[in-house]
Short mmCIF file of C-alpha atoms and ligand atoms in Angstrom, two decimals:
data_model
loop_
_atom_site.label_atom_id
_atom_site.label_comp_id
_atom_site.label_asym_id
_atom_site.label_seq_id
_atom_site.Cartn_x
_atom_site.Cartn_y
_atom_site.Cartn_z
CA UNK A 139 107.81 113.22 109.05
CA UNK A 140 106.94 111.66 105.74
CA UNK A 141 108.10 113.34 102.57
CA UNK A 142 105.94 115.77 100.63
CA UNK A 143 106.47 115.14 96.93
CA UNK A 144 105.33 116.65 93.67
CA UNK A 145 106.26 114.32 90.81
CA UNK A 146 105.73 114.93 87.11
CA UNK A 147 104.90 112.16 84.67
CA UNK A 148 105.69 113.40 81.18
CA UNK A 149 104.25 110.25 79.55
CA UNK A 150 104.99 110.06 75.78
CA UNK A 151 105.42 113.80 75.37
CA UNK A 152 108.38 116.01 74.41
CA UNK A 153 111.15 115.12 72.00
CA UNK A 154 114.69 115.19 73.38
CA UNK A 155 115.29 118.88 72.73
CA UNK A 156 111.91 119.89 74.16
CA UNK A 157 112.44 117.72 77.20
CA UNK A 158 115.88 119.15 77.86
CA UNK A 159 114.52 122.68 77.55
CA UNK A 160 111.74 121.92 80.06
CA UNK A 161 114.16 120.29 82.51
CA UNK A 162 116.57 123.24 82.23
CA UNK A 163 113.79 125.76 82.80
CA UNK A 164 112.51 123.91 85.84
CA UNK A 165 116.00 123.48 87.21
CA UNK A 166 116.64 127.22 86.98
CA UNK A 167 113.30 128.12 88.57
CA UNK A 168 113.71 125.71 91.49
CA UNK A 169 117.34 126.60 92.13
CA UNK A 170 116.35 130.27 92.34
CA UNK A 171 113.46 129.53 94.70
CA UNK A 172 113.88 126.33 96.71
CA UNK A 173 110.67 124.28 96.88
CA UNK A 174 109.05 123.24 100.17
CA UNK A 175 108.71 119.67 98.96
CA UNK A 176 110.65 117.07 97.02
CA UNK A 177 110.25 117.52 93.29
CA UNK A 178 110.67 114.65 90.83
CA UNK A 179 110.36 114.57 87.05
CA UNK A 180 109.70 111.23 85.38
CA UNK A 181 110.65 111.36 81.73
CA UNK A 182 110.69 109.01 78.75
CA UNK A 183 113.74 106.71 78.77
CA UNK A 184 115.53 108.59 76.02
CA UNK A 185 115.65 111.80 78.08
CA UNK A 186 117.06 110.33 81.26
CA UNK A 187 120.82 110.43 80.66
CA UNK A 188 120.90 113.95 79.26
CA UNK A 189 118.46 115.37 81.80
CA UNK A 190 120.37 113.67 84.59
CA UNK A 191 123.53 115.54 83.59
CA UNK A 192 121.69 118.85 83.42
CA UNK A 193 119.75 118.99 86.66
CA UNK A 194 120.85 119.59 90.22
CA UNK A 195 119.75 116.33 91.82
CA UNK A 196 119.57 117.99 95.23
CA UNK A 197 116.71 120.11 93.86
CA UNK A 198 115.03 117.80 91.34
CA UNK A 199 114.85 114.01 91.49
CA UNK A 200 114.74 112.10 88.22
CA UNK A 201 112.66 109.06 87.39
CA UNK A 202 111.67 106.74 84.57
CA UNK A 203 108.05 105.98 83.71
CA UNK A 204 108.56 102.23 83.54
CA UNK A 205 111.20 99.51 83.54
CA UNK A 206 111.43 95.93 82.34
CA UNK A 207 110.24 92.92 84.30
CA UNK A 208 113.44 91.07 83.36
CA UNK A 209 116.95 91.71 84.59
CA UNK A 210 118.82 91.67 81.26
CA UNK A 211 119.21 89.74 78.03
CA UNK A 212 117.29 89.05 74.85
CA UNK A 213 114.25 91.28 75.39
CA UNK A 214 114.28 93.52 72.34
CA UNK A 215 113.08 97.03 73.04
CA UNK A 216 113.04 96.72 76.81
CA UNK A 217 114.89 98.93 79.29
CA UNK A 218 116.04 97.37 82.55
CA UNK A 219 115.99 98.85 86.04
CA UNK A 220 119.80 98.70 86.01
CA UNK A 221 119.90 100.77 82.80
CA UNK A 222 117.53 103.31 84.35
CA UNK A 223 119.69 103.57 87.45
CA UNK A 224 122.86 103.93 85.38
CA UNK A 225 121.53 107.19 83.91
CA UNK A 226 121.51 108.77 87.36
CA UNK A 227 117.75 108.39 87.82
CA UNK A 228 116.57 107.72 91.37
CA UNK A 229 112.90 106.86 90.80
CA UNK A 230 110.67 104.76 88.60
CA UNK A 231 106.90 104.90 88.18
CA UNK A 232 105.37 101.42 88.16
CA UNK A 233 101.79 100.24 87.89
CA UNK A 234 100.45 103.29 86.08
CA UNK A 235 96.92 102.56 84.88
CA UNK A 236 97.97 103.24 81.28
CA UNK A 237 100.60 100.48 81.56
CA UNK A 238 98.10 98.14 83.22
CA UNK A 239 95.42 98.82 80.61
CA UNK A 240 97.27 99.31 77.29
CA UNK A 241 100.26 97.03 77.91
CA UNK A 242 98.48 94.40 79.97
CA UNK A 243 100.76 94.64 82.98
CA UNK A 244 99.42 92.21 85.55
CA UNK A 245 99.99 92.28 89.32
CA UNK A 246 102.56 89.48 88.85
CA UNK A 247 104.52 91.40 86.21
CA UNK A 248 104.44 94.50 88.40
CA UNK A 249 105.70 92.51 91.38
CA UNK A 250 108.75 91.50 89.32
CA UNK A 251 109.35 95.06 88.18
CA UNK A 252 109.13 96.38 91.74
CA UNK A 253 111.66 93.80 92.97
CA UNK A 254 114.11 94.56 90.15
CA UNK A 255 113.79 98.31 90.65
CA UNK A 256 114.42 98.02 94.40
CA UNK A 257 117.38 95.73 93.76
CA UNK A 258 118.92 98.60 91.77
CA UNK A 259 118.28 101.11 94.54
CA UNK A 260 115.48 102.89 92.69
CA UNK A 261 112.58 104.36 94.64
CA UNK A 262 109.30 103.16 93.25
CA UNK A 263 106.27 105.39 92.72
CA UNK A 264 103.63 102.68 92.68
CA UNK A 265 100.27 103.66 91.17
CA UNK A 266 96.92 102.28 92.25
CA UNK A 267 93.37 103.40 91.58
CA UNK A 268 89.92 102.34 90.46
CA UNK A 269 88.02 102.76 87.20
CA UNK A 270 84.79 104.75 86.95
CA UNK A 271 82.71 101.56 86.93
CA UNK A 272 84.47 100.34 90.06
CA UNK A 273 83.90 103.69 91.81
CA UNK A 274 80.23 103.65 90.80
CA UNK A 275 79.92 100.15 92.26
CA UNK A 276 81.62 101.45 95.44
CA UNK A 277 84.48 98.99 94.96
CA UNK A 278 87.33 101.50 95.17
CA UNK A 279 88.62 100.32 98.54
CA UNK A 280 88.68 96.68 97.48
CA UNK A 281 90.46 97.60 94.23
CA UNK A 282 93.29 99.58 95.81
CA UNK A 283 93.75 96.98 98.55
CA UNK A 284 94.02 94.19 95.95
CA UNK A 285 96.52 96.24 93.93
CA UNK A 286 98.72 96.68 96.98
CA UNK A 287 98.42 93.01 97.92
CA UNK A 288 99.10 91.91 94.36
CA UNK A 289 102.39 93.73 93.82
CA UNK A 290 103.96 95.34 96.90
CA UNK A 291 102.72 93.62 100.08
CA UNK A 292 105.17 90.78 99.41
CA UNK A 293 107.98 93.21 100.36
CA UNK A 294 109.73 93.34 103.71
CA UNK A 295 108.95 96.42 105.80
CA UNK A 296 112.42 97.80 105.00
CA UNK A 297 111.80 97.48 101.27
CA UNK A 298 108.25 98.80 101.52
CA UNK A 299 109.69 102.00 102.99
CA UNK A 300 111.27 102.68 99.57
CA UNK A 301 107.82 102.79 97.95
CA UNK A 302 105.81 105.94 97.34
CA UNK A 303 102.15 105.23 96.65
CA UNK A 304 100.27 107.26 94.05
CA UNK A 305 96.49 107.00 94.28
CA UNK A 306 95.18 107.79 90.82
CA UNK A 307 91.48 107.24 90.15
CA UNK A 308 91.46 106.25 86.48
CA UNK A 309 88.34 108.36 85.86
CA UNK A 310 90.29 111.46 86.87
CA UNK A 311 93.43 110.92 84.78
CA UNK A 312 93.65 113.37 81.92
CA UNK A 313 89.89 113.91 82.00
CA UNK A 314 89.77 117.24 83.79
CA UNK A 315 87.64 115.53 86.46
CA UNK A 316 89.41 115.68 89.81
CA UNK A 317 88.37 113.66 92.82
CA UNK A 318 87.08 116.10 95.42
CA UNK A 319 89.53 116.68 98.23
CA UNK A 320 87.16 114.83 100.58
CA UNK A 321 86.89 111.85 98.21
CA UNK A 322 90.66 111.74 97.87
CA UNK A 323 91.30 112.13 101.59
CA UNK A 324 88.86 109.34 102.41
CA UNK A 325 90.63 106.80 100.23
CA UNK A 326 94.13 108.02 101.13
CA UNK A 327 93.26 107.47 104.79
CA UNK A 328 91.95 104.02 103.89
CA UNK A 329 95.16 103.18 101.97
CA UNK A 330 97.20 104.28 104.98
CA UNK A 331 95.07 102.07 107.25
CA UNK A 332 95.66 99.06 104.98
CA UNK A 333 99.42 99.73 105.08
CA UNK A 334 99.21 100.00 108.87
CA UNK A 335 97.43 96.65 109.07
CA UNK A 336 100.19 95.05 107.03
CA UNK A 337 103.35 96.83 108.22
CA UNK A 338 102.30 98.64 111.38
CA UNK A 339 101.37 102.22 112.16
CA UNK A 340 104.92 103.57 112.09
CA UNK A 341 105.60 102.43 108.51
CA UNK A 342 102.15 103.66 107.43
CA UNK A 343 102.79 107.09 108.92
CA UNK A 344 106.11 107.30 107.04
CA UNK A 345 104.65 106.32 103.64
CA UNK A 346 104.06 109.18 101.22
CA UNK A 347 100.75 108.81 99.40
CA UNK A 348 100.38 111.09 96.38
CA UNK A 349 97.18 112.02 94.59
CA UNK A 350 97.08 111.91 90.79
CA UNK A 351 94.31 112.80 88.36
CA UNK A 352 93.84 116.24 86.79
CA UNK A 353 95.73 117.90 89.60
CA UNK A 354 96.60 121.51 88.77
CA UNK A 355 97.65 124.73 90.48
CA UNK A 356 94.04 125.67 91.14
CA UNK A 357 93.05 122.50 93.02
CA UNK A 358 96.41 121.42 94.49
CA UNK A 359 96.22 123.61 97.64
CA UNK A 360 92.89 122.10 98.70
CA UNK A 361 94.05 118.54 97.97
CA UNK A 362 97.44 118.96 99.66
CA UNK A 363 95.82 120.50 102.75
CA UNK A 364 94.32 117.11 103.60
CA UNK A 365 96.21 115.19 106.26
CA UNK A 366 96.72 112.00 104.26
CA UNK A 367 97.59 113.60 100.91
CA UNK A 368 101.35 114.03 100.71
CA UNK A 369 101.61 115.58 97.28
CA UNK A 370 100.77 114.77 93.70
CA UNK A 371 101.69 112.76 90.64
CA UNK A 372 101.08 115.17 87.82
CA UNK A 373 100.55 114.35 84.14
CA UNK A 374 99.35 117.14 81.87
CA UNK A 375 100.25 119.98 84.20
CA UNK A 376 103.87 118.80 84.45
CA UNK A 377 104.55 119.64 80.80
CA UNK A 378 104.90 123.39 81.33
CA UNK A 379 107.32 124.70 83.93
CA UNK A 380 104.93 127.45 85.09
CA UNK A 381 102.02 125.03 85.56
CA UNK A 382 104.17 122.53 87.43
CA UNK A 383 105.69 125.27 89.59
CA UNK A 384 102.15 126.42 90.44
CA UNK A 385 101.46 122.96 91.91
CA UNK A 386 104.81 122.84 93.74
CA UNK A 387 103.89 126.21 95.27
CA UNK A 388 100.80 124.66 96.82
CA UNK A 389 103.17 123.54 99.58
CA UNK A 390 104.17 127.12 100.35
C1 LIG B 1812 98.90 110.61 85.50
O1 LIG B 1812 98.64 110.00 84.49
O2 LIG B 1812 99.78 110.20 86.29
C2 LIG B 1812 98.15 111.85 85.76
C3 LIG B 1812 97.92 112.18 86.99
O3 LIG B 1812 97.70 112.54 84.65
P1 LIG B 1812 96.89 113.92 84.64
O4 LIG B 1812 97.51 114.82 85.68
O5 LIG B 1812 97.08 114.45 83.26
O6 LIG B 1812 95.47 113.60 84.97
#
């Protein structure tokens, strides 16, 4: 049975004190009432070490939102996969559309990042998804397939099993516009079929594919009820413990 996951992506929000308070609140809530899914919070780099010490990792997984495409050395301002791992984090988000768009991360750069993250034993939440123009031109399937081929289909089947896919239509991220559950299910099923073509049905069936894009407590139950939607990657609604818990509860 593949894992059901609700992962938060804090993005560039919360100073250290605010982030610690949110992590502590969530930790208390989830320890008191065990979730029916894996829960992960992906925080800015500066929060990782402190949050890692505070949370019960058997209840909440911890992830970074990015890592460097180089192993170590003279890369001022960068944070390596090894550094992320050394904080106690278990996950890293790679390929987020904001990184692709604003920081010009190409498929080749992302391929390097994925390899370095896996080398450190991190699980990768790899984001794919089309823009509004691509959706309107009915190119969404071609886009997500190319994103997989460009950065993760070079992996062995054993390594691919350490990847969680997050389908995030760019037009739905932070816009309040959610893909309908039918739209999301259709492309999730397509993504699973592409993985099956490449790695076989067994690997495809074991791959968790999360939906991301204005997911909230009110629409999560309908999205998560779909057979190929294994949870969510949550931006805005992961910044308040009650909102995030509302989404986690969609698995109840
Ligand atoms: C995201 O950016 O990963 C995301 C899903 O954001 P939001 O939930 O705010 O749309």
